[in-house]
Coordinates of C-alpha atoms in Angstrom, one line a residue:
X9 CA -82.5 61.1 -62.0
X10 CA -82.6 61.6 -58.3
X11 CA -80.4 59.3 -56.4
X12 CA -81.7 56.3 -54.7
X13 CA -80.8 55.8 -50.8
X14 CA -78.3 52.7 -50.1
X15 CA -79.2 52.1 -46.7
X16 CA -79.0 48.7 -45.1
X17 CA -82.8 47.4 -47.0
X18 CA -80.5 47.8 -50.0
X19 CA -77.7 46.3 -48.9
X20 CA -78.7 43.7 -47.0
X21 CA -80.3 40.9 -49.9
X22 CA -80.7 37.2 -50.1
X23 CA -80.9 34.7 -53.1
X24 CA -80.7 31.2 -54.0
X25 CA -79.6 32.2 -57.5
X26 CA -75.7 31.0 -57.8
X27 CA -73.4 33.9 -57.9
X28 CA -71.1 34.1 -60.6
X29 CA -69.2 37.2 -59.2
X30 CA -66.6 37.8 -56.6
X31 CA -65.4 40.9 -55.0
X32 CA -62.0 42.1 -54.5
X33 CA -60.7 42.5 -51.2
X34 CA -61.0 46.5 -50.2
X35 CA -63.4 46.7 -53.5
X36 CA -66.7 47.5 -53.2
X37 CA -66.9 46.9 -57.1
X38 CA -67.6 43.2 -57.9
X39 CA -66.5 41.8 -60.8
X40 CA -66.4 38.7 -63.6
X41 CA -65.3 35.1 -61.9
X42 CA -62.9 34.9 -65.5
X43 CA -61.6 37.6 -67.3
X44 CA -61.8 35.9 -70.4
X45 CA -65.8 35.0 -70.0
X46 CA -66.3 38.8 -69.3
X47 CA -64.5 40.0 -72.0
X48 CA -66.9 37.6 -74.0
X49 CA -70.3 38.8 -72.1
X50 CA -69.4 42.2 -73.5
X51 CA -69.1 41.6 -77.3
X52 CA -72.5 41.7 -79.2
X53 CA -74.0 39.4 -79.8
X54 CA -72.2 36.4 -77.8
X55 CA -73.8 33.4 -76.7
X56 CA -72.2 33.0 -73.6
X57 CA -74.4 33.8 -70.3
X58 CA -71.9 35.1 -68.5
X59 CA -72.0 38.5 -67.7
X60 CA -70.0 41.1 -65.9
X61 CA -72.7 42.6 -62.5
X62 CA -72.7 44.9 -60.3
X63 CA -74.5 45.1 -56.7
X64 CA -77.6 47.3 -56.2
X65 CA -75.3 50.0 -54.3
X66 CA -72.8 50.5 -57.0
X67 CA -75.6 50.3 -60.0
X68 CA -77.6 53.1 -58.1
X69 CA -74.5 55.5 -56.7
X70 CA -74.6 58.8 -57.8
X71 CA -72.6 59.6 -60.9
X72 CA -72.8 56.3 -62.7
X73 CA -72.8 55.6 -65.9
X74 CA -74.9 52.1 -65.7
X75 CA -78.7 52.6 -66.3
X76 CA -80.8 51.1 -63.4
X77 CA -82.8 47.8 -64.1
X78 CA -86.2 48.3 -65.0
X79 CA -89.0 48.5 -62.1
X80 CA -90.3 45.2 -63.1
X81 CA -87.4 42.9 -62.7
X82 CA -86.6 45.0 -59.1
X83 CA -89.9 44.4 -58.0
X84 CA -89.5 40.5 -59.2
X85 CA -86.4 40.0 -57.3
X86 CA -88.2 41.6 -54.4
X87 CA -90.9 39.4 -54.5
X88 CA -88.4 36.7 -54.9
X89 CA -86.2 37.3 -52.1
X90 CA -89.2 37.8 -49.5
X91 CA -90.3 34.6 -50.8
X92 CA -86.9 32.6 -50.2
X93 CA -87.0 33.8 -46.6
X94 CA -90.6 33.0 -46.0
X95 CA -89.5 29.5 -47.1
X96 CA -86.5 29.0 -44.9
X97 CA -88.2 30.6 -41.6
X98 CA -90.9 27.6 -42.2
X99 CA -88.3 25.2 -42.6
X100 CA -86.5 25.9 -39.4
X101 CA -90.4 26.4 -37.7
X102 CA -91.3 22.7 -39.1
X103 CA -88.4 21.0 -38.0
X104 CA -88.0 22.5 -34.7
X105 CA -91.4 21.4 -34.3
X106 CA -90.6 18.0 -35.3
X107 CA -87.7 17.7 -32.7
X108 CA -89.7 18.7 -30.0
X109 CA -92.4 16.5 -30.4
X110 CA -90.4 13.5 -31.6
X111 CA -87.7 13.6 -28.8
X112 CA -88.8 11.3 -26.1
X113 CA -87.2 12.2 -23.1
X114 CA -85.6 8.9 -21.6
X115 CA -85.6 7.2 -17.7
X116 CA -81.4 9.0 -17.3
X117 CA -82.3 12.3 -18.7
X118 CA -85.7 12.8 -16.1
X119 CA -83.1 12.2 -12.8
X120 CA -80.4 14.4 -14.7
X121 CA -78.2 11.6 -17.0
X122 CA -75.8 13.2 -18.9
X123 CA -76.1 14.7 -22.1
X124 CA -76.6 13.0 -25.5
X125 CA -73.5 13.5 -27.7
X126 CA -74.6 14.1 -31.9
X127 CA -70.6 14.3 -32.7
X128 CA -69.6 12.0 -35.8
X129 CA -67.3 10.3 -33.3
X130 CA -69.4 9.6 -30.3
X131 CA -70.4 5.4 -30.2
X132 CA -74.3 6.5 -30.6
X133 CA -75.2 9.5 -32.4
X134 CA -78.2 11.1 -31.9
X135 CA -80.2 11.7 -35.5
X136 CA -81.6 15.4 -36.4
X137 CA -82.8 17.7 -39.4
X138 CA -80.1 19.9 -41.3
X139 CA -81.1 23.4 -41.8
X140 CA -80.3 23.5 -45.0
X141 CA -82.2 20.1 -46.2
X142 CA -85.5 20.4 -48.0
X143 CA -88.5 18.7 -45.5
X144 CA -91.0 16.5 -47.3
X145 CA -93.0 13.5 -46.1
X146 CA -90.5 10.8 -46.5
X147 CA -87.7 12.9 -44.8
X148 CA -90.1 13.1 -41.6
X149 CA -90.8 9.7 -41.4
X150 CA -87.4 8.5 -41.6
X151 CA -86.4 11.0 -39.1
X152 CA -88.7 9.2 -36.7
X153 CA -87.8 6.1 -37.3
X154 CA -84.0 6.4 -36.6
X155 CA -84.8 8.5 -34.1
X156 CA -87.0 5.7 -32.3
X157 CA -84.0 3.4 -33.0
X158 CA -81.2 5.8 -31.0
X159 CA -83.6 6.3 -27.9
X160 CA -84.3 2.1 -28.2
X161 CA -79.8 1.5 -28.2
X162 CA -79.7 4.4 -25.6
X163 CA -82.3 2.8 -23.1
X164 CA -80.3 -0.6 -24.0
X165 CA -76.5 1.0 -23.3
X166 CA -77.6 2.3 -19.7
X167 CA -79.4 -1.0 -19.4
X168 CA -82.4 -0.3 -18.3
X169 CA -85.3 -2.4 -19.9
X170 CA -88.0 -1.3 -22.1
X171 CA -90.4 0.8 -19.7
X172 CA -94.4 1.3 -19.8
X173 CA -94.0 5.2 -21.3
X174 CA -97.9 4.9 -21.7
X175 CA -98.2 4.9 -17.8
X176 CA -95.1 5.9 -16.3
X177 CA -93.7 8.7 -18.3
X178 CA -97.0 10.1 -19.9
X179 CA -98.6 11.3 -16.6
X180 CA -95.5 13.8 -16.3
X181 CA -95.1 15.0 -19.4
X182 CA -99.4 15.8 -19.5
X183 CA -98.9 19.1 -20.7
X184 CA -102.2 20.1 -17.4
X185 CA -99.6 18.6 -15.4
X186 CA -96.5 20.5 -16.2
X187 CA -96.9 23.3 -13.4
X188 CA -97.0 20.3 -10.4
X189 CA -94.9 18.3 -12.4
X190 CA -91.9 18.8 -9.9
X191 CA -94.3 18.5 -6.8
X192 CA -95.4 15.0 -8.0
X193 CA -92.1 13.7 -8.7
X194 CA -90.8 14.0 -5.0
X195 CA -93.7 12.3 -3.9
X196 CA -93.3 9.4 -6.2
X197 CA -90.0 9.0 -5.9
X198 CA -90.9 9.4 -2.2
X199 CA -92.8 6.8 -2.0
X200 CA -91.9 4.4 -4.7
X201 CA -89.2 2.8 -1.8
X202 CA -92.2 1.3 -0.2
X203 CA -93.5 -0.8 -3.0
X204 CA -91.6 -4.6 -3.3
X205 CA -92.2 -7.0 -5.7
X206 CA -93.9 -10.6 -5.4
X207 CA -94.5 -13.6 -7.5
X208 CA -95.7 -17.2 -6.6
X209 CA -95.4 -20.6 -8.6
X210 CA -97.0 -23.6 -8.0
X211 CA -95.0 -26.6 -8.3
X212 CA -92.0 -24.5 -10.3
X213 CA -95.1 -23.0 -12.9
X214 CA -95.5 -19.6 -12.3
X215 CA -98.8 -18.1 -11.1
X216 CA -98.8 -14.6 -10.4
X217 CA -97.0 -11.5 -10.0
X218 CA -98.0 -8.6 -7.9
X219 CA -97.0 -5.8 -5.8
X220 CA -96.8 -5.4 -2.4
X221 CA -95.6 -3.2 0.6
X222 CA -94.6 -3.4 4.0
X223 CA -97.3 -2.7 7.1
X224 CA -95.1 -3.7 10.0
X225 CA -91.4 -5.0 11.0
X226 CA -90.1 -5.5 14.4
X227 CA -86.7 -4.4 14.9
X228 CA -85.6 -7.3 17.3
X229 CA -87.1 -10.3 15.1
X230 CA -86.4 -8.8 12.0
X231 CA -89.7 -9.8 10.8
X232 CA -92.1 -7.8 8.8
X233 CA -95.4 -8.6 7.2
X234 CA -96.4 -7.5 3.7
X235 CA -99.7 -7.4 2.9
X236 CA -100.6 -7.4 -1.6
X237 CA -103.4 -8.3 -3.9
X238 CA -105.3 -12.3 -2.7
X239 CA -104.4 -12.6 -6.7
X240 CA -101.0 -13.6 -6.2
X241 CA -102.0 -16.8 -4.9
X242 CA -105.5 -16.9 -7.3
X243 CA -105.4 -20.1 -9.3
X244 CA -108.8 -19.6 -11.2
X245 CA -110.6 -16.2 -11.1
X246 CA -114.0 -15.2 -12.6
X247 CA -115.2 -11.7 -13.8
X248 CA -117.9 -11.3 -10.9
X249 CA -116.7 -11.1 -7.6
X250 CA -120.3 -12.1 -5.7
X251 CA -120.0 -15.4 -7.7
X252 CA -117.9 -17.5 -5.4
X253 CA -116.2 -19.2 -8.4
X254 CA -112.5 -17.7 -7.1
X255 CA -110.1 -21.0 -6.3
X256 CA -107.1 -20.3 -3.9
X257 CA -104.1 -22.2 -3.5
X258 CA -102.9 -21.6 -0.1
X259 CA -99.8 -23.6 -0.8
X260 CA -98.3 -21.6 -3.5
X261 CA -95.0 -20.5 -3.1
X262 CA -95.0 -16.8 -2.8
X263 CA -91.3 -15.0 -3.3
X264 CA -91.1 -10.7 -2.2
X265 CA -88.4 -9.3 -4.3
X266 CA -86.3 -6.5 -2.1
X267 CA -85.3 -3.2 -3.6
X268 CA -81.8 -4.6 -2.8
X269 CA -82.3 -7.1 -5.3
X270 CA -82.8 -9.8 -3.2
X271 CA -85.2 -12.1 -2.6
X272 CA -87.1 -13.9 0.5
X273 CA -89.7 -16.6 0.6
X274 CA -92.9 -15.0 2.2
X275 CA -94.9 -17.3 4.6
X276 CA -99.2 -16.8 4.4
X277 CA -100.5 -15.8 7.7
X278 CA -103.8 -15.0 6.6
X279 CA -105.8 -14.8 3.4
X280 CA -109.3 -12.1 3.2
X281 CA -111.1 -13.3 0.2
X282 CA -114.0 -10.6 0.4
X283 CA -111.9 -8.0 0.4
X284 CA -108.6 -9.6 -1.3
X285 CA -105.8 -9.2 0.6
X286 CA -103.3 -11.5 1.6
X287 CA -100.3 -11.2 4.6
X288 CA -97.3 -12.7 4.1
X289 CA -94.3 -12.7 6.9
X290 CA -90.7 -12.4 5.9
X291 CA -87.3 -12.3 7.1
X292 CA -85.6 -8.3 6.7
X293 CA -82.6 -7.5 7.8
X294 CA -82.0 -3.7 7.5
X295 CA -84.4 -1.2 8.6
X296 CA -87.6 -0.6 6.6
X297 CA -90.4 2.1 6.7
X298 CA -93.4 1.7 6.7
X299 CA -96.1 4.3 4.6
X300 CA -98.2 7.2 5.9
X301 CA -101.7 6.6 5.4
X302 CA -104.5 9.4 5.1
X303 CA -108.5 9.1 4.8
X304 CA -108.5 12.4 2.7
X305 CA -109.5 11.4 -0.4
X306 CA -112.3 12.9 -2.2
X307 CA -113.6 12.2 -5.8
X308 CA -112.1 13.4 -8.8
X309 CA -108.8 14.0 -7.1
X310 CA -105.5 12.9 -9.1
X311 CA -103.5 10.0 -7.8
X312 CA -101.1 7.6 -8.4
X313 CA -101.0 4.0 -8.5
X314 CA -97.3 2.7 -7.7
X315 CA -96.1 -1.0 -8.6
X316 CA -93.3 -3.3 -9.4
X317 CA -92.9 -5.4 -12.9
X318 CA -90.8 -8.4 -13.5
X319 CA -87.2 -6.4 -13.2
X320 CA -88.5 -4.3 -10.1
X321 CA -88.8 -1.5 -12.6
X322 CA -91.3 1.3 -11.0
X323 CA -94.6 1.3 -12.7
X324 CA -97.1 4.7 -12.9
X325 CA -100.5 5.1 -13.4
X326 CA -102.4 8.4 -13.2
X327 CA -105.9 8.7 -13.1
X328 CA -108.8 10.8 -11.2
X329 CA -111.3 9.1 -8.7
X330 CA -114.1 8.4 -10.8
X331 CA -117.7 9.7 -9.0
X332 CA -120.0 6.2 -9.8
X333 CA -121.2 3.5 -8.3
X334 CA -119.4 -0.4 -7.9
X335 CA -119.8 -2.5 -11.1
X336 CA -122.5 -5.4 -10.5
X337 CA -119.8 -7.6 -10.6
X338 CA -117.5 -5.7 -8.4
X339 CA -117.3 -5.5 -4.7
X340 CA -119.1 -2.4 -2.0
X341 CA -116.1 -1.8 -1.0
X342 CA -114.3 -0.7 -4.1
X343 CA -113.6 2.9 -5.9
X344 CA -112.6 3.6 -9.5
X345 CA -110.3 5.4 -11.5
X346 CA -110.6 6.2 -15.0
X347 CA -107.0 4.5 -16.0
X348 CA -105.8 1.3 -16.5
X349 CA -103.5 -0.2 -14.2
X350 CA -101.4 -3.4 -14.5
X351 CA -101.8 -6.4 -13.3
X352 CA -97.8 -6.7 -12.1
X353 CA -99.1 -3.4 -10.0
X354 CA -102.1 -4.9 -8.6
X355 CA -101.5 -4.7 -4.4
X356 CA -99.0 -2.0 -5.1
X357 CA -99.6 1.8 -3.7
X358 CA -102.1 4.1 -4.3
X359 CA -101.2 7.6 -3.5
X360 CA -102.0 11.4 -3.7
X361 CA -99.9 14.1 -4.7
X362 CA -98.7 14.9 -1.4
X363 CA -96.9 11.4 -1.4
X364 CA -99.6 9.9 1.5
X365 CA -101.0 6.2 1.0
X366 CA -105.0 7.1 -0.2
X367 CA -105.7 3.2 -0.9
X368 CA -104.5 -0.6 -2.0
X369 CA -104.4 -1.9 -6.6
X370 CA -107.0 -4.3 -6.1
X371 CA -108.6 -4.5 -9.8
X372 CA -107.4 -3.4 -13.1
X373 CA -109.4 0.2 -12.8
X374 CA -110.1 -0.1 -9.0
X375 CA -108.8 0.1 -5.6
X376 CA -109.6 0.0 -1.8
X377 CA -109.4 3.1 0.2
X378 CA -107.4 3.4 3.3
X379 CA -110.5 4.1 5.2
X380 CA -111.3 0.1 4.4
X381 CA -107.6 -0.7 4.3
X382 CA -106.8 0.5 7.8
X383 CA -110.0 -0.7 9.9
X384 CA -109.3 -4.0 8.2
X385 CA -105.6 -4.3 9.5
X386 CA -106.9 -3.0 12.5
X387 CA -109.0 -5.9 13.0
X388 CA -106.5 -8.2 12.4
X389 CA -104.3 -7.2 14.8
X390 CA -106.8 -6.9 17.3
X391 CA -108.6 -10.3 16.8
X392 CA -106.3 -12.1 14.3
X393 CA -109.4 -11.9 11.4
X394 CA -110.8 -9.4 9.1
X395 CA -114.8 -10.6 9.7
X396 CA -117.8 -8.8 8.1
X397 CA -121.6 -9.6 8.6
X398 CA -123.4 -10.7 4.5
X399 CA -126.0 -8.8 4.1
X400 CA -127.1 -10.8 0.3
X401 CA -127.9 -8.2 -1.5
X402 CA -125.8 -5.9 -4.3
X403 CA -125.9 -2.0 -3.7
X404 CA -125.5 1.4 -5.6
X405 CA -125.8 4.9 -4.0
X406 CA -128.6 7.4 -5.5
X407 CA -126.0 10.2 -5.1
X408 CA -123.8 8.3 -8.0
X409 CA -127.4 8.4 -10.5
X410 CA -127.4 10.9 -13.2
X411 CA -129.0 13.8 -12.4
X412 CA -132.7 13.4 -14.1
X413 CA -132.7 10.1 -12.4
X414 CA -132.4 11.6 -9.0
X415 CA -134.8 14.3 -9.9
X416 CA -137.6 11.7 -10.5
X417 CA -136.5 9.9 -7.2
X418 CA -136.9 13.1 -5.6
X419 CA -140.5 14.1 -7.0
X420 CA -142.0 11.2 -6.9
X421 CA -141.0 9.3 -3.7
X422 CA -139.1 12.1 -2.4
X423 CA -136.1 10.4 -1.2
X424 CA -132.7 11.9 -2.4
X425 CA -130.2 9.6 -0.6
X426 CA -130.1 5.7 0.3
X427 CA -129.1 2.4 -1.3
X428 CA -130.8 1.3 -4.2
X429 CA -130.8 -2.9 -4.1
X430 CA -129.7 -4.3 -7.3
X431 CA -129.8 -7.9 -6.9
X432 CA -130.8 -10.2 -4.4
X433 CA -129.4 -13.1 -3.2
X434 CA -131.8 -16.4 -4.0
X435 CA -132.8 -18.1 -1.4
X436 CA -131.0 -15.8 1.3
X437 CA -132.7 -14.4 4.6
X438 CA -133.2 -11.1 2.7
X439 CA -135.3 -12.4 0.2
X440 CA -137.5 -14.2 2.6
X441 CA -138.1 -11.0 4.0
X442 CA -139.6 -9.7 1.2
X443 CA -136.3 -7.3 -0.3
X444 CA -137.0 -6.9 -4.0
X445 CA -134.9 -5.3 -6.7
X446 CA -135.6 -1.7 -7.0
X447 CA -136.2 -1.2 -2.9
X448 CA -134.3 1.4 -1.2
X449 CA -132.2 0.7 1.9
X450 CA -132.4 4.1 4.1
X451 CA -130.9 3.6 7.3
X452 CA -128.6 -0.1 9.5
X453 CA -129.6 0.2 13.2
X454 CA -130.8 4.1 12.4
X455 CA -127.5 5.7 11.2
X456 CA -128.3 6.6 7.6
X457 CA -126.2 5.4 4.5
X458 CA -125.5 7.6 1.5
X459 CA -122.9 4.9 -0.6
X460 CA -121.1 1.8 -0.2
X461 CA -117.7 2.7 1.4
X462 CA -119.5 4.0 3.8
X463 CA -121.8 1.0 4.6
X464 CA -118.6 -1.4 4.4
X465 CA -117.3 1.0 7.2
X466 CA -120.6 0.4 9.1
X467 CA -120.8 -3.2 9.0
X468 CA -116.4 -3.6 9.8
X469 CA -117.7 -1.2 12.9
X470 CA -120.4 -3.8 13.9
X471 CA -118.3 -6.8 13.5
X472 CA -115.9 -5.3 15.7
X473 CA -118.7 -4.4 18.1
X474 CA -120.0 -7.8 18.0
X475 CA -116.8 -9.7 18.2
X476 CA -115.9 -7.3 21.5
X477 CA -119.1 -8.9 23.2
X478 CA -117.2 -12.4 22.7
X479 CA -118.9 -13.3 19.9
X480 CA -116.4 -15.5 17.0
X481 CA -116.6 -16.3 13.4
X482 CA -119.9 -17.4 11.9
X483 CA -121.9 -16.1 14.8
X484 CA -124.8 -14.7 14.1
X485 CA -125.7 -10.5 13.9
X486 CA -129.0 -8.8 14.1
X487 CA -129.5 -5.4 11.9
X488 CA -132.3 -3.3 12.2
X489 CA -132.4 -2.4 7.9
X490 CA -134.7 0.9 7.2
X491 CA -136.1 0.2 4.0
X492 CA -138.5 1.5 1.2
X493 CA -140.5 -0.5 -0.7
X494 CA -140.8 0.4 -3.9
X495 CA -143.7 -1.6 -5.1
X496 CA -145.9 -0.3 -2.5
X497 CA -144.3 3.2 -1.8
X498 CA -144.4 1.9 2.2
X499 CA -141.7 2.3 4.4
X500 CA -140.8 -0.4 7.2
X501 CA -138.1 -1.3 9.3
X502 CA -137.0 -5.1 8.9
X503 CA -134.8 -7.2 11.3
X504 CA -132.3 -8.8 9.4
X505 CA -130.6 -11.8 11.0
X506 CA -126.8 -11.7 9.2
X507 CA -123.8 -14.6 9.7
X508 CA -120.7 -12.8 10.7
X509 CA -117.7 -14.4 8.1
X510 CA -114.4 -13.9 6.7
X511 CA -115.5 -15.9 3.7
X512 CA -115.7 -14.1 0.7
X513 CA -119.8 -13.3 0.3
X514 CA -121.8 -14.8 -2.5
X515 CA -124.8 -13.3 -4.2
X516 CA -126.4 -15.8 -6.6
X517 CA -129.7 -14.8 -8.8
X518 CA -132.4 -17.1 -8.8
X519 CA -132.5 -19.1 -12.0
X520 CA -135.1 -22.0 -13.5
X521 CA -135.0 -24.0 -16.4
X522 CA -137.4 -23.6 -19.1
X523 CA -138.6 -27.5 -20.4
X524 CA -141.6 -28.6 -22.8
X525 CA -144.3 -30.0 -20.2
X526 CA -144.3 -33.9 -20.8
X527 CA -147.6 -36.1 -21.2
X528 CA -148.6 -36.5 -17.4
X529 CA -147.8 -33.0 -16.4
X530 CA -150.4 -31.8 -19.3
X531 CA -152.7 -34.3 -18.0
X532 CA -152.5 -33.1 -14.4
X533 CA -153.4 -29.5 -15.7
X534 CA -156.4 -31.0 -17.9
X535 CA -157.3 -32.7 -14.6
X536 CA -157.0 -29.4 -12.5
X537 CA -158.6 -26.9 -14.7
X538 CA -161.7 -29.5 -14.9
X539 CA -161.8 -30.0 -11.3
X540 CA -161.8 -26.2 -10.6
X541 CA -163.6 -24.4 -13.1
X542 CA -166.4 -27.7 -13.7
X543 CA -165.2 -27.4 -18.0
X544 CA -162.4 -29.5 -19.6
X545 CA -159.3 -27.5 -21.0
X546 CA -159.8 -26.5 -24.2
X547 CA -156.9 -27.9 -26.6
X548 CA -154.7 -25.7 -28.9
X549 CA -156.7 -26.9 -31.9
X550 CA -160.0 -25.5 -29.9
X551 CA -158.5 -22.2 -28.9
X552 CA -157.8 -21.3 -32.7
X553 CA -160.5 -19.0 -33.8
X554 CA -162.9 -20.1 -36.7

């Protein structure tokens, strides 16, 4: 028989079957664990299992007297060992896995805390998966669970409270946002200093809590003014803005919670309810800054939307500008994004990733943009009021349609851009004008207008105009309105006669209530039809066919 190589494949073999050898020390030879049981293996016939073995090597070197196993049981313990090790490798895979997913990654370990000790002596342990410990189903789950537990009694030990992972953590961890994940943390963190938090009571009952930052401070008063969300002092709210169903109490008692932990009583200097902001003054001490604002913002682009909670804990919510058109029950002046954010946020920041201040939390999925935000403080600095002529009408922009909608515009009236009016106002001036729903507004005093923002930006540049010819509040503003009829397919050019307020506008849709006629009315009509037509008015009985 030609001798078998004993390289390292031979050599090198695992099993789970228990050995029952050991091997002497400078032996290569291995031998029976007891003597006794050996000597026993060897006589015939013995019921004993134990036997005396050898390893591959010594069974196949040259010269010996042992006969090799037959190829059958080599190839079974082949198949065997490959096997085993398949087995293990997916172990380790599995539960490697199952770390990595399962390992939240707390608030101390994202600004470099220190490192979790797993030693049986440390306070709090840290759970994991022995390698050598078969995985099933009910391993896994209680993995998870204790593993939720030691993250919970971390958290707890370093006393921090229970955070919002689904906002605030989530939006760095996004596995698109892991290449600009250390670019967006500077510019939270960045600007995160600028957001405060407020709440406001009424009579000791608490009403509100919001965000809010600083837009001014003089250094020799020590007085700054915060502007936030008109919520925070919002007794009774309703779902659409244009209904004028919003109460105010002006009297509330509105508190601005420092990033020093302390806390001032804000004064209200003035209250926009159209737009929903609210300035309050307070005493500051130490030096603040103030944010840097930017009109770049296009749609689709990512931002951030910064606020406080009850404990001054930093809230996050990311989220794209959404490319549609204001709810009918929200305001022109508004723009989306596809997340949620909370209402303890609402007045906080809403930034880009460069850190810059893109808009104001105004809604739960909406926001004003610093185009709006910073004409409007503008105004109020220049003339102590945020006014805005009410045009009675609700908007949306053709651009925002879906695209076969704006195909059919196209080809059949062949306008591409414009406001499309969704409601009027009953009873306003518009109406009497003869503004239906479905007309198109084209062009205020010939400068053409493609979406809301920009007519909100239009009419804040005409109050300001109007107000710098020493016109006040609740003056009245002509508009030269471009409009398309779509009834009639005409175009015309109306002059619309608009009331210049700070009041928050109110579109109402014409309603009438729907009775049974009484007796005299349906003996008015028998008495009209006769007197017009020369024949009486047949009865229901008489119209019934025979």
């Amino acid at each position: 028989m030609a001798p078998v190589s004993t390289g390292p494949r031979f050599r090198r073999r695992k099993s789970n079957a228990p050995r029952a050898t050991s091997r002497k020390p400078d032996s290569g030879v291995p031998v029976a664990a007891d003597a006794d049981a050996a000597k026993e293996g060897d006589a015939p016939g013995s019921g004993s299992t134990t036997r005396v073995t050898r390893s591959r090597a010594a069974r196949c070197r040259p010269g010996s007297q042992e006969p090799l196993p037959p190829p059958s049981e080599r190839s079974r313990s082949r198949r065997t060992t490959l096997a085993t090790d398949t087995a293990v490798r997916e172990r380790k895979r599995i539960r490697a896995n199952l770390i990595e997913e399962e390992k939240p990654l707390t608030k101390m370990e994202e600004v470099g805390g220190e490192e979790i000790s797993s030693a049986p002596s440390s306070p709090l342990c840290e759970p994991y998966l022995p390698d050598d410990q078969e995985i099933d189903f009910d391993t896994i789950d209680l993995y998870k669970k204790k593993s939720k537990e030691f993250h919970k009694k971390r958290a707890h030990q370093l006393s921090f409270p229970t955070l919002n992972t689904d906002v605030s953590s989530s939006c760095l961890l996004h596995p698109k946002l892991l290449d600009i994940r250390e670019s967006a943390t500077k510019s939270i963190l960045g600007a995160a200093k600028y957001v405060l938090g407020l709440s406001s009571c009424i009579d000791g009952n608490p009403l509100a809590r919001c965000s809010g930052f600083l837009i001014d401070w003089n250094e020799t008063t020590k007085v700054g003014v915060v502007i936030t969300s008109a919520d925070i002092i919002c007794s009774a709210s309703s779902l659409d803005r244009w209904s004028g169903d919003d109460e105010y109490s002006y009297s509330a008692k509105v508190f601005v919670h420092l990033l020093d932990d302390t806390t001032v009583e804000g004064r209200l200097i003035y209250a926009q309810t159209h737009y929903n902001l609210a300035l309050f003054e307070i005493i500051v001490e130490s030096p603040v800054q103030i944010p840097n604002f930017t009109f770049n913002l296009n749609y689709a682009q990512q931002i951030f939307v910064l606020g406080r909670d009850e404990n001054l804990c930093l809230s996050i919510s990311h989220g794209k500008v959404q490319y549609c058109n204001p709810f009918l029950c929200g305001r022109h002046h508004y723009m989306y994004v596809d997340t949620a954010t909370p209402k303890c946020a609402l007045g906080g920041l809403v930034i880009d990733f460069e850190g810059s201040t893109v808009g104001i939390a105004c809604q739960t999925h909406a926001f004003i943009p610093s185009s709006i935000l910073i004409k409007c403080l503008h105004l109020w600095r220049k003339i102590q009021c945020i006014p805005r002529p009410q045009l009675g009408v609700k908007l949306s922009a053709i651009k925002f349609l879906d695209l076969p909608h704006i195909e059919m515009i196209l080809r059949k009236i062949h306008i591409c851009d414009g406001l499309i009016v969704e409601e009027v106002s009953s009873g306003s001036t518009i109406e009497k004008l003869g503004v239906r729903v479905g007309d198109i507004i084209q062009h205020l005093n010939g400068e053409w207008v493609s979406d809301t923002i920009q007519l909100e930006e239009m009419l804040l540049r005409l109050s300001e105009d109007h107000f710098d010819k020493g016109n006040g509040l609740n003056s009245t503003l002509d508009i030269k309105v471009g409009l398309f009829h779509i009834r009639n397919g005409a175009r015309n050019t109306i002059n619309l006669t608009t009331v210049v307020s700070e009041n928050g506008e109110v579109v109402k849709r014409g309603s009438f209530a729907v009775s049974v006629p009484t007796r005299e009315e349906i003996s008015a009509m028998y008495a009209l039809q006769e007197a017009t037509t020369g024949s009486p008015m047949l009865t229901t009985e008489e119209r019934k066919p025979t």
